[in-house]
Tab-separated table of C-alpha atoms in Angstrom:
chain	number	residue	atom	x	y	z
A	878	MET	CA	10.306	2.122	-16.438
A	879	ARG	CA	13.807	2.711	-15.065
A	880	LEU	CA	13.918	3.673	-11.392
A	881	LEU	CA	16.746	4.772	-9.102
A	882	VAL	CA	16.115	4.345	-5.363
A	883	LEU	CA	18.416	6.219	-3.000
A	884	GLY	CA	18.478	3.741	-0.127
A	885	GLY	CA	16.345	0.723	-0.902
A	886	THR	CA	17.458	-1.886	1.654
A	887	TRP	CA	15.132	-1.325	4.613
A	888	PHE	CA	11.588	-0.335	5.537
A	889	LEU	CA	10.031	2.122	3.072
A	890	GLY	CA	12.953	2.011	0.651
A	891	ARG	CA	12.907	-1.774	0.593
A	892	HIS	CA	9.134	-1.928	0.075
A	893	ILE	CA	9.493	0.518	-2.824
A	894	ALA	CA	12.271	-1.519	-4.449
A	895	GLU	CA	10.376	-4.803	-4.012
A	896	ARG	CA	7.168	-3.414	-5.471
A	897	ALA	CA	8.971	-1.782	-8.371
A	898	ILE	CA	10.565	-5.123	-9.237
A	899	GLY	CA	7.099	-6.665	-8.938
A	900	ARG	CA	5.816	-4.200	-11.502
A	901	GLY	CA	8.520	-5.311	-13.915
A	902	TRP	CA	10.575	-2.140	-13.600
A	903	ASP	CA	14.337	-1.905	-14.022
A	904	VAL	CA	15.511	-0.844	-10.550
A	905	THR	CA	18.875	0.535	-9.398
A	906	THR	CA	19.586	1.110	-5.719
A	907	PHE	CA	22.312	3.369	-4.372
A	908	ASN	CA	23.477	2.946	-0.777
A	909	ARG	CA	26.552	2.292	1.346
A	910	GLY	CA	25.725	-1.385	1.894
A	911	ARG	CA	26.128	-1.091	5.662
A	912	SER	CA	22.606	-1.963	6.759
A	913	GLY	CA	19.854	-4.097	5.352
A	914	VAL	CA	20.031	-6.519	2.459
A	915	ASP	CA	19.596	-5.662	-1.197
A	916	VAL	CA	16.356	-6.685	-2.857
A	917	PRO	CA	16.887	-9.544	-5.313
A	918	GLY	CA	16.813	-8.321	-8.887
A	919	VAL	CA	18.059	-4.763	-8.358
A	920	ASP	CA	21.200	-3.316	-9.885
A	921	ARG	CA	23.020	-2.242	-6.747
A	922	VAL	CA	25.522	0.595	-6.715
A	923	ARG	CA	27.581	1.173	-3.608
A	924	GLY	CA	28.457	4.667	-2.478
A	925	ASP	CA	28.000	7.453	0.021
A	926	ARG	CA	25.612	10.113	-1.227
A	927	THR	CA	27.485	12.805	0.721
A	928	VAL	CA	30.688	12.138	-1.263
A	929	VAL	CA	30.925	13.964	-4.603
A	930	ASP	CA	32.896	11.243	-6.398
A	931	ASP	CA	30.484	8.529	-5.276
A	932	VAL	CA	27.431	10.427	-6.509
A	933	GLN	CA	29.080	11.239	-9.838
A	934	ARG	CA	29.846	7.542	-10.382
A	935	LEU	CA	26.103	6.994	-10.580
A	936	LEU	CA	26.042	8.837	-13.897
A	937	ALA	CA	27.817	5.924	-15.550
A	938	HIS	CA	24.869	3.633	-14.769
A	939	GLY	CA	22.560	5.261	-17.242
A	940	ARG	CA	19.468	7.441	-17.354
A	941	TRP	CA	16.421	6.896	-15.122
A	942	ASP	CA	12.803	7.830	-15.591
A	943	ALA	CA	12.579	8.716	-11.905
A	944	VAL	CA	14.498	8.867	-8.652
A	945	VAL	CA	12.857	8.013	-5.327
A	946	ASP	CA	14.846	9.359	-2.401
A	947	THR	CA	14.177	7.460	0.837
A	948	SER	CA	17.505	8.122	2.553
A	949	SER	CA	17.739	11.842	3.302
A	950	THR	CA	16.176	11.859	6.783
A	951	ASP	CA	19.437	12.491	8.631
A	952	LEU	CA	21.125	14.589	5.963
A	953	SER	CA	21.577	18.334	5.643
A	954	PRO	CA	19.947	20.203	2.742
A	955	ARG	CA	23.413	20.646	1.201
A	956	ASP	CA	23.820	16.852	1.014
A	957	VAL	CA	20.461	16.522	-0.734
A	958	LEU	CA	21.397	19.329	-3.114
A	959	LEU	CA	24.555	17.446	-4.108
A	960	ALA	CA	22.618	14.398	-5.311
A	961	ALA	CA	19.753	16.343	-6.876
A	962	SER	CA	21.968	18.749	-8.815
A	963	THR	CA	24.223	15.918	-10.001
A	964	LEU	CA	21.293	13.836	-11.276
A	965	ARG	CA	19.059	16.586	-12.661
A	966	ASP	CA	19.963	15.814	-16.303
A	967	THR	CA	20.037	12.041	-15.797
A	968	ALA	CA	16.591	11.516	-14.265
A	969	GLY	CA	13.150	12.535	-15.445
A	970	ARG	CA	11.548	13.054	-12.029
A	971	TRP	CA	12.470	13.171	-8.344
A	972	VAL	CA	10.113	11.739	-5.721
A	973	HIS	CA	11.344	12.918	-2.338
A	974	VAL	CA	10.267	11.292	0.933
A	975	SER	CA	9.941	14.205	3.340
A	976	THR	CA	7.807	14.739	6.477
A	977	VAL	CA	4.834	16.718	7.781
A	978	SER	CA	7.378	18.429	10.045
A	979	VAL	CA	8.241	20.764	7.141
A	980	TYR	CA	5.063	22.747	7.851
A	981	ALA	CA	5.494	25.903	9.895
A	982	GLY	CA	2.323	25.163	11.878
A	983	TRP	CA	2.986	21.531	12.795
A	984	PRO	CA	2.005	20.133	15.296
A	985	CYS	CA	-0.008	23.002	16.793
A	986	GLN	CA	-2.254	23.957	13.859
A	987	PRO	CA	-4.469	21.978	11.484
A	988	LEU	CA	-2.646	21.541	8.195
A	989	SER	CA	-3.381	20.972	4.544
A	990	GLU	CA	-1.145	20.380	1.551
A	991	GLU	CA	-1.322	24.126	0.897
A	992	SER	CA	-0.046	25.135	4.355
A	993	GLU	CA	3.037	27.326	4.759
A	994	LEU	CA	6.427	25.599	4.933
A	995	LEU	CA	9.392	26.390	7.143
A	996	GLU	CA	12.115	28.511	5.552
A	997	CYS	CA	15.545	26.957	5.112
A	998	PRO	CA	18.102	27.543	2.316
A	999	ALA	CA	18.847	24.738	-0.110
A	1000	ASP	CA	22.569	24.858	0.629
A	1001	ALA	CA	22.278	24.807	4.442
A	1002	ASP	CA	24.787	22.541	6.134
A	1003	GLU	CA	24.478	20.478	9.309
A	1004	MET	CA	25.219	23.563	11.463
A	1005	TYR	CA	22.293	25.608	10.177
A	1006	GLY	CA	19.650	26.443	12.774
A	1007	GLY	CA	21.378	24.636	15.636
A	1008	ALA	CA	22.414	26.154	18.938
A	1009	GLY	CA	23.989	24.636	21.998
A	1010	GLU	CA	23.104	25.650	25.536
A	1011	ASP	CA	25.651	28.468	25.333
A	1012	GLY	CA	24.271	29.720	22.023
A	1013	SER	CA	27.148	28.370	19.948
A	1014	PRO	CA	26.467	26.584	16.628
A	1015	THR	CA	25.730	22.896	17.101
A	1016	PRO	CA	25.680	20.268	14.319
A	1017	TYR	CA	22.273	19.043	13.239
A	1018	GLY	CA	21.131	16.025	15.197
A	1019	LEU	CA	23.329	16.645	18.236
A	1020	HIS	CA	20.969	18.935	20.143
A	1021	GLN	CA	17.197	19.088	20.394
A	1022	ALA	CA	17.263	22.825	19.676
A	1023	VAL	CA	17.769	21.981	16.004
A	1024	PRO	CA	14.301	21.594	14.408
A	1025	TYR	CA	14.142	18.393	12.394
A	1026	GLY	CA	11.568	19.883	10.046
A	1027	LEU	CA	13.753	22.888	9.267
A	1028	HIS	CA	16.397	20.790	7.532
A	1029	GLN	CA	13.763	18.716	5.785
A	1030	ALA	CA	12.226	21.915	4.408
A	1031	GLY	CA	15.666	22.900	3.141
A	1032	ALA	CA	16.025	19.489	1.521
A	1033	GLU	CA	12.745	20.015	-0.327
A	1034	ARG	CA	13.995	23.370	-1.545
A	1035	ALA	CA	17.211	21.717	-2.755
A	1036	VAL	CA	15.232	19.218	-4.832
A	1037	GLU	CA	12.981	21.928	-6.216
A	1038	GLU	CA	15.962	24.049	-7.255
A	1039	ALA	CA	17.348	21.103	-9.219
A	1040	PHE	CA	14.173	19.525	-10.630
A	1041	GLY	CA	11.563	22.285	-10.573
A	1042	GLU	CA	8.158	21.029	-11.736
A	1043	ARG	CA	9.577	17.518	-11.973
A	1044	SER	CA	9.654	17.318	-8.158
A	1045	VAL	CA	7.238	15.405	-5.935
A	1046	PHE	CA	7.292	15.654	-2.136
A	1047	LEU	CA	5.761	12.898	-0.015
A	1048	ARG	CA	5.101	14.109	3.530
A	1049	PRO	CA	4.164	11.259	5.856
A	1050	GLY	CA	3.205	11.779	9.458
A	1051	VAL	CA	3.921	8.305	10.834
A	1052	VAL	CA	4.666	5.214	8.737
A	1053	LEU	CA	3.989	1.834	10.333
A	1054	GLY	CA	3.976	-1.740	9.108
A	1055	PRO	CA	6.202	-4.780	8.606
A	1056	GLY	CA	9.867	-3.803	8.864
A	1057	GLU	CA	9.322	-0.726	11.055
A	1058	TYR	CA	12.695	0.274	12.500
A	1059	LEU	CA	11.762	2.842	15.189
A	1060	GLY	CA	9.771	0.424	17.332
A	1061	ARG	CA	6.542	2.383	17.801
A	1062	LEU	CA	4.032	-0.281	16.817
A	1063	PRO	CA	6.275	-3.199	17.889
A	1064	TRP	CA	6.444	-1.721	21.388
A	1065	TRP	CA	2.673	-1.526	21.696
A	1066	LEU	CA	2.320	-5.050	20.333
A	1067	ASN	CA	4.851	-6.527	22.726
A	1068	ARG	CA	3.358	-4.616	25.628
A	1069	ALA	CA	-0.134	-5.842	24.725
A	1070	ARG	CA	1.144	-9.420	24.567
A	1071	ARG	CA	2.191	-9.226	28.235
A	1072	GLY	CA	-1.414	-8.552	29.253
A	1073	GLY	CA	-2.366	-7.239	32.666
A	1074	ARG	CA	-3.241	-3.614	33.414
A	1075	LEU	CA	-1.950	-1.624	30.464
A	1076	LEU	CA	-1.375	2.121	30.709
A	1077	ALA	CA	-2.983	4.015	27.831
A	1078	PRO	CA	-3.235	7.755	27.114
A	1079	ALA	CA	-6.697	9.289	27.337
A	1080	PRO	CA	-8.894	10.182	25.604
A	1081	ALA	CA	-9.584	6.784	24.097
A	1082	ASP	CA	-11.571	8.310	21.251
A	1083	ARG	CA	-8.727	10.503	19.956
A	1084	ARG	CA	-7.889	9.382	16.422
A	1085	ILE	CA	-4.410	8.713	15.139
A	1086	ARG	CA	-3.680	8.511	11.415
A	1087	PRO	CA	-0.578	6.459	10.601
A	1088	VAL	CA	-0.066	5.260	7.041
A	1089	ASP	CA	0.921	1.698	6.169
A	1090	VAL	CA	4.403	1.392	4.648
A	1091	ARG	CA	3.020	-0.709	1.786
A	1092	ASP	CA	0.452	1.945	0.890
A	1093	ALA	CA	3.122	4.653	1.057
A	1094	ALA	CA	5.363	2.585	-1.238
A	1095	ALA	CA	2.588	2.045	-3.781
A	1096	PHE	CA	1.813	5.765	-3.850
A	1097	ALA	CA	5.485	6.652	-4.269
A	1098	LEU	CA	5.740	4.397	-7.311
A	1099	ASP	CA	2.542	5.797	-8.788
A	1100	GLN	CA	4.000	9.295	-8.497
A	1101	ALA	CA	7.310	8.159	-9.987
A	1102	ALA	CA	5.406	6.946	-13.044
A	1103	GLY	CA	3.004	9.894	-13.141
A	1104	ALA	CA	3.154	13.534	-14.111
A	1105	ALA	CA	2.018	15.381	-10.979
A	1106	SER	CA	4.270	17.665	-8.940
A	1107	GLY	CA	4.236	19.327	-5.545
A	1108	GLY	CA	3.485	18.059	-2.065
A	1109	PHE	CA	1.303	15.197	-0.856
A	1110	ASN	CA	0.545	14.434	2.796
A	1111	LEU	CA	0.728	10.700	3.431
A	1112	VAL	CA	-1.664	10.367	6.346
A	1113	HIS	CA	-4.541	7.931	6.737
A	1114	PRO	CA	-7.805	9.619	5.709
A	1115	GLU	CA	-9.818	7.950	8.507
A	1116	GLY	CA	-7.245	6.653	10.959
A	1117	ILE	CA	-8.223	4.795	14.111
A	1118	ALA	CA	-9.297	5.764	17.634
A	1119	PHE	CA	-6.582	5.104	20.219
A	1120	GLY	CA	-8.978	2.839	22.094
A	1121	ASP	CA	-9.489	0.727	18.987
A	1122	PHE	CA	-5.746	0.764	18.338
A	1123	VAL	CA	-5.003	-0.681	21.788
A	1124	ALA	CA	-7.848	-3.181	21.473
A	1125	ALA	CA	-6.475	-4.383	18.119
A	1126	CYS	CA	-2.996	-4.811	19.618
A	1127	LEU	CA	-4.461	-6.886	22.459
A	1128	SER	CA	-6.539	-8.954	20.066
A	1129	VAL	CA	-3.851	-9.927	17.556
A	1130	THR	CA	-1.225	-10.713	20.207
A	1131	GLY	CA	-3.478	-12.786	22.441
A	1132	GLY	CA	-3.132	-10.238	25.217
A	1133	ALA	CA	-6.911	-9.868	25.385
A	1134	GLY	CA	-7.364	-13.499	26.453
A	1135	GLY	CA	-6.297	-14.158	30.012
A	1136	ALA	CA	-6.741	-17.909	30.215
A	1137	GLY	CA	-3.593	-19.402	31.669
A	1138	ARG	CA	-1.842	-16.049	31.881
A	1139	ALA	CA	-0.066	-15.143	35.099
A	1140	ASP	CA	-0.840	-11.469	34.648
A	1141	GLY	CA	-4.392	-11.868	33.371
A	1142	ALA	CA	-6.086	-10.480	30.310
A	1143	GLY	CA	-4.947	-7.144	29.004
A	1144	GLU	CA	-7.028	-4.327	30.441
A	1145	PRO	CA	-6.356	-0.754	29.269
A	1146	GLN	CA	-6.180	1.834	32.026
A	1147	TRP	CA	-6.782	5.288	30.565
A	1148	ALA	CA	-4.703	8.046	32.138
A	1149	GLN	CA	-5.399	11.708	31.558
A	1150	PRO	CA	-2.604	13.814	30.018
A	1151	GLU	CA	-2.222	15.781	33.249
A	1152	LEU	CA	-1.392	12.646	35.229
A	1153	LEU	CA	1.055	11.443	32.586
A	1154	ALA	CA	2.741	14.848	32.644
A	1155	GLU	CA	3.021	14.727	36.442
A	1156	HIS	CA	4.962	11.497	36.105
A	1157	GLY	CA	7.201	12.889	33.386
A	1158	VAL	CA	5.965	10.636	30.600
A	1159	ARG	CA	7.449	11.821	27.311
A	1160	PRO	CA	4.834	12.115	24.558
A	1161	TRP	CA	5.635	10.371	21.284
A	1162	THR	CA	8.449	8.224	22.676
A	1163	GLU	CA	7.616	6.689	26.076
A	1164	LEU	CA	4.021	6.218	24.931
A	1165	PRO	CA	4.523	5.909	21.176
A	1166	LEU	CA	2.023	7.659	18.890
A	1167	TRP	CA	0.637	9.762	21.755
A	1168	ARG	CA	0.943	13.535	21.457
A	1169	THR	CA	-0.617	16.209	23.615
A	1170	GLU	CA	-1.026	18.836	20.876
A	1171	ALA	CA	-4.617	18.917	19.689
A	1172	SER	CA	-3.601	19.287	16.037
A	1173	ALA	CA	-0.783	16.716	15.928
A	1174	TRP	CA	-2.904	14.380	13.798
A	1175	ALA	CA	-5.005	17.115	12.128
A	1176	VAL	CA	-3.219	16.862	8.793
A	1177	GLY	CA	-5.283	16.825	5.620
A	1178	SER	CA	-4.482	14.450	2.754
A	1179	ARG	CA	-7.100	15.617	0.258
A	1180	ARG	CA	-4.627	16.101	-2.588
A	1181	ALA	CA	-2.954	12.738	-1.994
A	1182	VAL	CA	-6.296	10.917	-1.905
A	1183	ALA	CA	-7.357	12.634	-5.122
A	1184	ALA	CA	-4.063	11.477	-6.683
A	1185	GLY	CA	-4.714	7.854	-5.739
A	1186	LEU	CA	-3.549	7.327	-2.145
A	1187	ARG	CA	-5.358	4.258	-0.842
A	1188	CYS	CA	-4.945	3.239	2.790
A	1189	ARG	CA	-5.851	-0.143	4.231
A	1190	PRO	CA	-7.498	-0.198	7.678
A	1191	VAL	CA	-5.007	0.460	10.464
A	1192	ALA	CA	-6.178	-2.785	12.091
A	1193	ASP	CA	-4.747	-4.651	9.091
A	1194	THR	CA	-1.402	-2.899	9.578
A	1195	ILE	CA	-1.411	-3.975	13.233
A	1196	ARG	CA	-2.231	-7.593	12.347
A	1197	ASP	CA	0.367	-7.847	9.584
A	1198	THR	CA	3.091	-6.232	11.686
A	1199	TRP	CA	2.477	-8.773	14.449
A	1200	SER	CA	2.574	-11.621	11.921
A	1201	TRP	CA	5.903	-10.296	10.646
A	1202	TRP	CA	7.269	-9.991	14.179
A	1203	GLU	CA	6.016	-13.413	15.318
A	1204	GLY	CA	7.463	-14.926	12.155
A	1205	GLY	CA	10.932	-13.844	13.217
A	1206	GLY	CA	11.058	-10.572	11.316
A	1207	ARG	CA	13.305	-7.929	12.796
A	1208	PRO	CA	14.128	-4.455	11.503
A	1209	VAL	CA	17.510	-3.020	10.679
A	1210	GLY	CA	19.064	-1.770	13.901
A	1211	HIS	CA	18.498	1.910	14.576
A	1212	PRO	CA	19.626	4.012	17.569
A	1213	ARG	CA	16.162	5.537	18.017
A	1214	TRP	CA	14.598	2.140	18.757
A	1215	ALA	CA	15.700	2.488	22.392
A	1216	GLU	CA	13.847	5.809	22.718
A	1217	HIS	CA	10.436	4.218	22.363
A	1218	GLY	CA	8.480	2.591	25.126
A	1219	LEU	CA	7.695	3.008	28.806
A	1220	ALA	CA	9.784	1.124	31.388
A	1221	PRO	CA	7.692	-1.453	33.324
A	1222	ASP	CA	8.551	0.037	36.723
A	1223	LYS	CA	7.488	3.525	35.612
A	1224	GLU	CA	4.268	2.142	34.172
A	1225	ALA	CA	3.569	0.363	37.459
A	1226	ARG	CA	4.021	3.580	39.446
A	1227	ILE	CA	1.583	5.450	37.233
A	1228	LEU	CA	-0.947	2.623	37.324
A	1229	ALA	CA	-0.790	2.672	41.101
A	1230	ALA	CA	-1.684	6.370	41.024
A	1231	LEU	CA	-4.842	5.842	38.959
């Protein structure tokens, strides 16, 4: 099996490259070489996928059975179309890492793998769909008015135009695990380690459904070697209640045991959404993994499970991520890391109001 990974040096891309090498596959990675470290054993090709000459140089490295694209998150559909159209006759299949944000109803409606997608042209550039405060066009990523999912839907269309029935779309909600670069789970783990009264978003029984990066990587490789096409939602079939999530973070970090701790054992304090809103707490970022929309985690993965998606317990993901962190593991630097987590002084003010 010959595999081309677009990206391949950090988080999901790295896990995919490592596991492909472990399966005995011949793996090529294509990236700029500016972040992360190449996986030993890959044939690395340096280049910028938004530059025509760089992408065309890939053709000299041979034919691949499949491409797995892990590096299109911040690209316009037109950039994805460049790579897909260039490689359409050189690769057998294209496995595209997308997002549940491509669904028109997310996060306000329950979703399945048959739900309607957002509409975006395959050749849309970074200006498409963006508007500044004065209504003028604004490049993608520079203003919150630009829907992230819109460009990802256009990227899917670009792949489908090039590869047709040879296209596979993986749509994760949240991916956690060793190597996570956004800081969602690491923030909760480090906060749990400090112990004391810990602000948590009620209700404690609301379930979240993140997928482990290792399970996502295994599924991506299975699809690269398979014959299926279409979209698969990579969300945990069972998930975990937020109360159990916080308890697991406290347990693995030692935050649950207060002996000898200046701030005492970790004790979750459950705040209702209304109180958090009064204090201006930003869902998803200041309290990572918390969303107020009732359907934010109501995403079905029936088709993915039927195709072989297997998810370890979320508690195992929490334990292994802490082991990675405590062992000195650190992710590739990413600007969005700073977005995640609640400042201690703000947490203290809200706790005082409970």
